[in-house]
Amino acid sequence: MEFEGQYRLAQSPKYDCLLFDLDDTLYPFSSGISAHCTMNIEDYMLEKLQIEKENIPDISNILYKHYGTTMAGLRAIGYKFDYDEYHSFVHGRLPYDKLKPDLVLRHLLLSLPIRKVIFTNGDKIHAAKVLNRMGLEGCFEGIICFETLNPPEDSSFSEDEIAETEIFDILGHFSRADANVELPKSPLLCKPSEDAMIQALKIANIDPQRTIFFDDSIRNIAAGKRIGLHTVLVGKSSRIKGADQALESIHNIKEALPELWEEAEKSEEILYSGKVSIETSVTA
């Protein structure tokens, strides 16, 4: 009877899933990938959407601030474009060679017999390239990405649809003193939208109360906290409102959350000790 109680405890750790953002979380902001991504987005706005060059930085910043991603904001204000083409332009030209294999992180991830899932606003090709360059293939159960939350059937538009597009004047909206007109909503789901995050958890069958969420974005962390996730801000040494913990680097995960490894060791000791007389199997 006493052992049965121990077994149930071992099978029910406090957390059963680690949810990781990808960019600037699994690798540092200092890699320069983020800066190149911003440049590519602005080039796309200029070359593909014919937005006036002098307005692009302000429009991009406003859209990112209010919609989570510039892409979601562009769709909200009326621009229609092929999503795959956008991702190919923005991510396809990134200097992935700046990312190097991270054997330390790989060892840390693989040393935990717990579900590990990626949750990124990026597309699946980008996510795969990042994980490949970092040598992190096989470390995660799955990837929640742009395509997960945004069906491919909505990703292309006819020339007539594009020609008939009416663009919402986002700069004019914020320059007017009396801006009572509501901002248009985006048809795209992405962080930090709580709807997007709840949908992502539902798709992956993740219980927020038993999940630790790692992200470099303060907005994403705040949204994660509101929906019940245990939140860890990555890339900062100081904890902010909405973050349960802060890590200067993802490499500090074991120092900040030693209980994860302690629980794993206890579970292993109980499950595989000589006291166990039945054959057991563990699915990580």
Coordinates of C-alpha atoms in Angstrom, one line a residue:
M1 CA 0.0 0.0 0.0
E2 CA 2.8 2.4 0.9
F3 CA 4.6 1.8 -2.4
E4 CA 1.3 2.4 -4.3
G5 CA 1.2 5.9 -2.8
Q6 CA 4.8 6.5 -3.9
Y7 CA 4.1 5.3 -7.4
R8 CA 1.1 7.6 -7.8
L9 CA 3.2 10.5 -6.6
A10 CA 5.9 9.7 -9.0
Q11 CA 3.4 9.5 -11.9
S12 CA 2.0 12.9 -11.0
P13 CA 4.7 15.6 -11.0
K14 CA 3.7 19.2 -10.7
Y15 CA 4.5 19.9 -14.3
D16 CA 4.1 17.5 -17.2
C17 CA 5.0 19.8 -20.2
L18 CA 7.6 22.5 -21.1
L19 CA 6.4 24.9 -23.8
F20 CA 9.2 26.8 -25.6
D21 CA 9.2 29.8 -27.9
L22 CA 11.8 29.5 -30.6
D23 CA 13.4 32.7 -31.8
D24 CA 15.5 34.7 -29.3
T25 CA 14.6 32.0 -26.7
L26 CA 16.4 28.8 -27.7
Y27 CA 19.1 31.0 -29.1
P28 CA 20.1 34.5 -27.9
F29 CA 19.0 37.8 -29.4
S30 CA 22.7 38.6 -29.9
S31 CA 22.7 36.1 -32.8
G32 CA 21.4 38.9 -35.0
I33 CA 18.7 36.7 -36.6
S34 CA 15.9 39.0 -35.3
A35 CA 17.5 42.1 -36.8
H36 CA 17.8 40.4 -40.2
C37 CA 14.2 39.3 -39.9
T38 CA 13.1 42.9 -39.3
M39 CA 15.0 44.0 -42.4
N40 CA 13.5 41.3 -44.5
I41 CA 10.0 42.3 -43.4
E42 CA 10.6 45.9 -44.3
D43 CA 12.0 44.9 -47.7
Y44 CA 8.9 42.8 -48.3
M45 CA 6.6 45.7 -47.5
L46 CA 8.6 47.9 -50.0
E47 CA 9.1 45.4 -52.8
K48 CA 5.9 43.3 -52.7
L49 CA 3.3 45.6 -51.1
Q50 CA 4.6 48.9 -52.6
I51 CA 4.3 50.7 -49.3
E52 CA 6.1 54.0 -49.3
K53 CA 9.6 53.5 -47.9
E54 CA 9.6 56.4 -45.5
N55 CA 6.4 55.1 -43.8
I56 CA 7.6 51.5 -43.4
P57 CA 9.4 51.6 -40.1
D58 CA 6.5 53.4 -38.4
I59 CA 3.9 51.1 -39.9
S60 CA 5.9 48.0 -39.0
N61 CA 6.3 49.1 -35.4
I62 CA 2.7 50.0 -35.0
L63 CA 1.5 46.7 -36.5
Y64 CA 3.9 44.7 -34.4
K65 CA 2.8 46.5 -31.2
H66 CA -0.9 46.1 -31.8
Y67 CA -1.1 42.8 -33.6
G68 CA 1.7 40.7 -32.2
T69 CA 3.4 40.3 -35.6
T70 CA 3.8 42.7 -38.5
M71 CA 2.3 40.0 -40.8
A72 CA -0.9 39.7 -38.7
G73 CA -1.1 43.5 -38.7
L74 CA -0.7 43.8 -42.5
R75 CA -3.6 41.3 -43.0
A76 CA -5.7 43.3 -40.5
I77 CA -5.3 46.6 -42.3
G78 CA -6.2 45.0 -45.6
Y79 CA -3.1 43.7 -47.4
K80 CA -3.6 40.3 -49.1
F81 CA -0.6 38.1 -50.0
D82 CA 0.4 34.6 -50.1
Y83 CA 1.5 33.4 -46.7
D84 CA 4.1 30.9 -48.0
E85 CA 5.6 33.6 -50.2
Y86 CA 5.8 36.0 -47.3
H87 CA 7.6 33.4 -45.1
S88 CA 9.9 32.4 -47.9
F89 CA 10.9 36.1 -48.4
V90 CA 11.2 36.9 -44.7
H91 CA 12.8 33.7 -43.4
G92 CA 14.3 32.2 -46.5
R93 CA 17.0 34.8 -46.6
L94 CA 18.0 34.7 -43.0
P95 CA 21.7 34.0 -42.1
Y96 CA 21.0 30.6 -40.5
D97 CA 24.8 30.0 -40.5
K98 CA 24.9 32.3 -37.4
L99 CA 23.3 29.5 -35.4
K100 CA 25.6 26.8 -34.2
P101 CA 25.0 23.4 -32.6
D102 CA 24.1 23.8 -28.9
L103 CA 25.1 20.5 -27.3
V104 CA 24.7 21.9 -23.8
L105 CA 21.0 22.7 -24.5
R106 CA 20.5 19.4 -26.3
H107 CA 21.8 17.5 -23.2
L108 CA 19.6 19.6 -20.8
L109 CA 16.4 18.9 -22.9
L110 CA 17.1 15.2 -23.4
S111 CA 17.9 14.7 -19.7
L112 CA 14.2 15.5 -18.8
P113 CA 11.6 12.7 -19.4
I114 CA 8.8 15.3 -19.8
R115 CA 6.9 16.6 -22.8
K116 CA 8.6 19.4 -24.6
V117 CA 6.8 21.4 -27.3
I118 CA 7.8 24.4 -29.5
F119 CA 5.3 27.3 -29.8
T120 CA 6.4 29.8 -32.4
N121 CA 4.7 32.5 -34.6
G122 CA 7.1 31.4 -37.4
D123 CA 6.4 29.0 -40.1
K124 CA 7.3 25.3 -40.0
I125 CA 10.2 25.5 -42.5
H126 CA 11.8 28.2 -40.4
A127 CA 11.4 26.2 -37.2
A128 CA 12.9 23.1 -38.8
K129 CA 15.9 25.1 -40.0
V130 CA 16.6 26.6 -36.6
L131 CA 16.3 23.3 -34.8
N132 CA 18.5 21.6 -37.4
R133 CA 21.2 24.3 -37.2
M134 CA 21.2 24.1 -33.4
G135 CA 21.4 20.3 -33.4
L136 CA 18.1 20.1 -31.5
E137 CA 16.2 17.6 -33.7
G138 CA 14.4 15.0 -31.7
C139 CA 14.4 17.1 -28.5
F140 CA 10.7 18.1 -28.9
E141 CA 7.5 16.2 -29.2
G142 CA 6.1 18.6 -31.7
I143 CA 6.0 22.2 -33.1
I144 CA 3.0 24.6 -32.9
C145 CA 3.7 27.1 -35.6
F146 CA 2.0 29.5 -38.0
E147 CA 0.5 26.7 -40.1
T148 CA -0.9 25.0 -37.0
L149 CA -3.2 28.0 -36.2
N150 CA -3.8 29.4 -39.6
P151 CA -5.2 26.9 -42.2
P152 CA -3.4 26.7 -45.5
E153 CA -6.7 27.1 -47.5
D154 CA -6.7 30.8 -46.4
S155 CA -3.2 31.5 -47.6
S156 CA -3.6 32.7 -51.1
F157 CA -5.7 35.3 -53.0
S158 CA -6.6 36.0 -56.6
E159 CA -5.3 39.0 -58.4
D160 CA -8.9 40.4 -58.4
E161 CA -9.1 40.1 -54.6
I162 CA -5.8 41.8 -54.2
A163 CA -6.7 44.6 -56.7
E164 CA -10.0 45.3 -54.8
T165 CA -8.2 45.6 -51.4
E166 CA -9.0 48.7 -49.4
I167 CA -6.1 49.6 -47.0
F168 CA -6.9 50.9 -43.6
D169 CA -4.8 54.1 -42.9
I170 CA -3.0 52.9 -39.7
L171 CA -0.7 55.9 -39.6
G172 CA -3.6 58.3 -40.0
H173 CA -5.5 56.5 -37.3
F174 CA -2.9 57.1 -34.7
S175 CA -2.0 60.6 -35.9
R176 CA -5.6 61.9 -35.3
A177 CA -6.4 63.3 -31.9
D178 CA -9.9 61.8 -32.0
A179 CA -9.2 58.2 -33.1
N180 CA -12.5 56.6 -32.0
V181 CA -12.5 54.2 -34.9
E182 CA -11.7 50.7 -33.8
L183 CA -8.7 49.0 -35.2
P184 CA -9.6 46.2 -37.7
K185 CA -9.1 42.7 -36.5
S186 CA -6.6 40.3 -38.0
P187 CA -7.7 37.0 -39.6
L188 CA -4.5 35.5 -38.4
L189 CA -3.9 33.8 -35.0
C190 CA -0.6 34.4 -33.3
K191 CA 1.0 35.2 -29.9
P192 CA 0.3 37.2 -27.8
S193 CA -3.4 36.7 -28.6
E194 CA -5.0 34.8 -25.8
D195 CA -7.3 33.1 -28.3
A196 CA -4.3 31.9 -30.3
M197 CA -2.6 30.6 -27.2
I198 CA -5.7 28.8 -25.9
Q199 CA -6.2 27.3 -29.3
A200 CA -2.6 26.1 -29.4
L201 CA -2.8 24.4 -26.0
K202 CA -6.1 22.8 -27.1
I203 CA -4.6 21.4 -30.3
A204 CA -1.5 20.0 -28.4
N205 CA -3.6 18.7 -25.5
I206 CA -1.6 20.8 -23.0
D207 CA -2.9 21.6 -19.5
P208 CA -1.8 25.2 -18.8
Q209 CA -1.8 24.5 -15.0
R210 CA 0.8 21.8 -15.4
T211 CA 3.0 23.6 -18.0
I212 CA 6.0 25.9 -17.9
F213 CA 6.1 28.4 -20.7
F214 CA 9.5 29.9 -21.8
D215 CA 9.5 33.1 -24.0
D216 CA 11.6 36.2 -24.6
S217 CA 8.6 38.4 -25.2
I218 CA 7.1 40.3 -22.2
R219 CA 3.7 40.5 -24.0
N220 CA 3.7 36.7 -24.7
I221 CA 4.7 36.0 -21.1
A222 CA 1.9 38.3 -19.7
A223 CA -0.7 36.5 -22.0
G224 CA 0.6 33.1 -20.9
K225 CA 0.2 34.1 -17.3
R226 CA -3.4 35.2 -17.9
I227 CA -4.3 31.8 -19.3
G228 CA -2.8 29.9 -16.4
L229 CA 0.7 29.0 -17.5
H230 CA 3.8 29.0 -15.2
T231 CA 5.9 31.6 -17.0
V232 CA 9.6 32.1 -17.5
L233 CA 11.0 35.2 -19.2
V234 CA 14.1 34.3 -21.2
G235 CA 16.9 36.7 -22.0
K236 CA 16.4 38.9 -18.9
S237 CA 18.0 38.6 -15.5
S238 CA 15.2 40.5 -13.7
R239 CA 11.7 39.2 -13.3
I240 CA 8.9 41.4 -14.5
K241 CA 5.1 41.4 -13.9
G242 CA 3.5 38.3 -15.4
A243 CA 6.7 36.3 -15.2
D244 CA 7.1 33.7 -12.4
Q245 CA 10.8 33.5 -13.1
A246 CA 13.5 35.1 -15.4
L247 CA 16.5 33.4 -17.1
E248 CA 19.4 35.4 -18.6
S249 CA 19.9 32.4 -20.8
I250 CA 18.0 29.2 -21.6
H251 CA 21.1 27.5 -20.4
N252 CA 20.2 28.5 -16.9
I253 CA 17.1 26.3 -16.9
K254 CA 18.5 23.7 -14.6
E255 CA 19.8 26.2 -12.1
A256 CA 16.4 28.0 -12.0
L257 CA 14.2 24.9 -12.1
P258 CA 16.2 22.1 -10.3
E259 CA 12.9 20.6 -9.1
L260 CA 12.3 19.3 -12.6
W261 CA 15.4 17.2 -12.5
E262 CA 14.8 16.2 -8.9
E263 CA 11.3 14.9 -9.7
A264 CA 12.7 13.0 -12.7
E265 CA 15.3 11.4 -10.6
K266 CA 12.8 10.5 -7.9
S267 CA 10.4 9.0 -10.4
E268 CA 13.2 6.9 -11.9
E269 CA 14.3 5.7 -8.5
I270 CA 10.8 4.6 -7.6
L271 CA 9.9 3.1 -11.0
Y272 CA 13.1 1.2 -11.5
S273 CA 14.1 0.2 -8.0
G274 CA 14.3 -3.4 -6.9
K275 CA 11.0 -3.0 -5.1
V276 CA 9.1 -3.0 -8.4
S277 CA 8.0 -6.5 -9.2
I278 CA 5.9 -5.7 -12.4
E279 CA 7.2 -4.6 -15.8
T280 CA 6.5 -0.9 -16.5
S281 CA 6.9 1.3 -19.5
V282 CA 7.4 5.0 -19.6
T283 CA 6.4 7.2 -22.5
A284 CA 8.2 10.6 -22.6

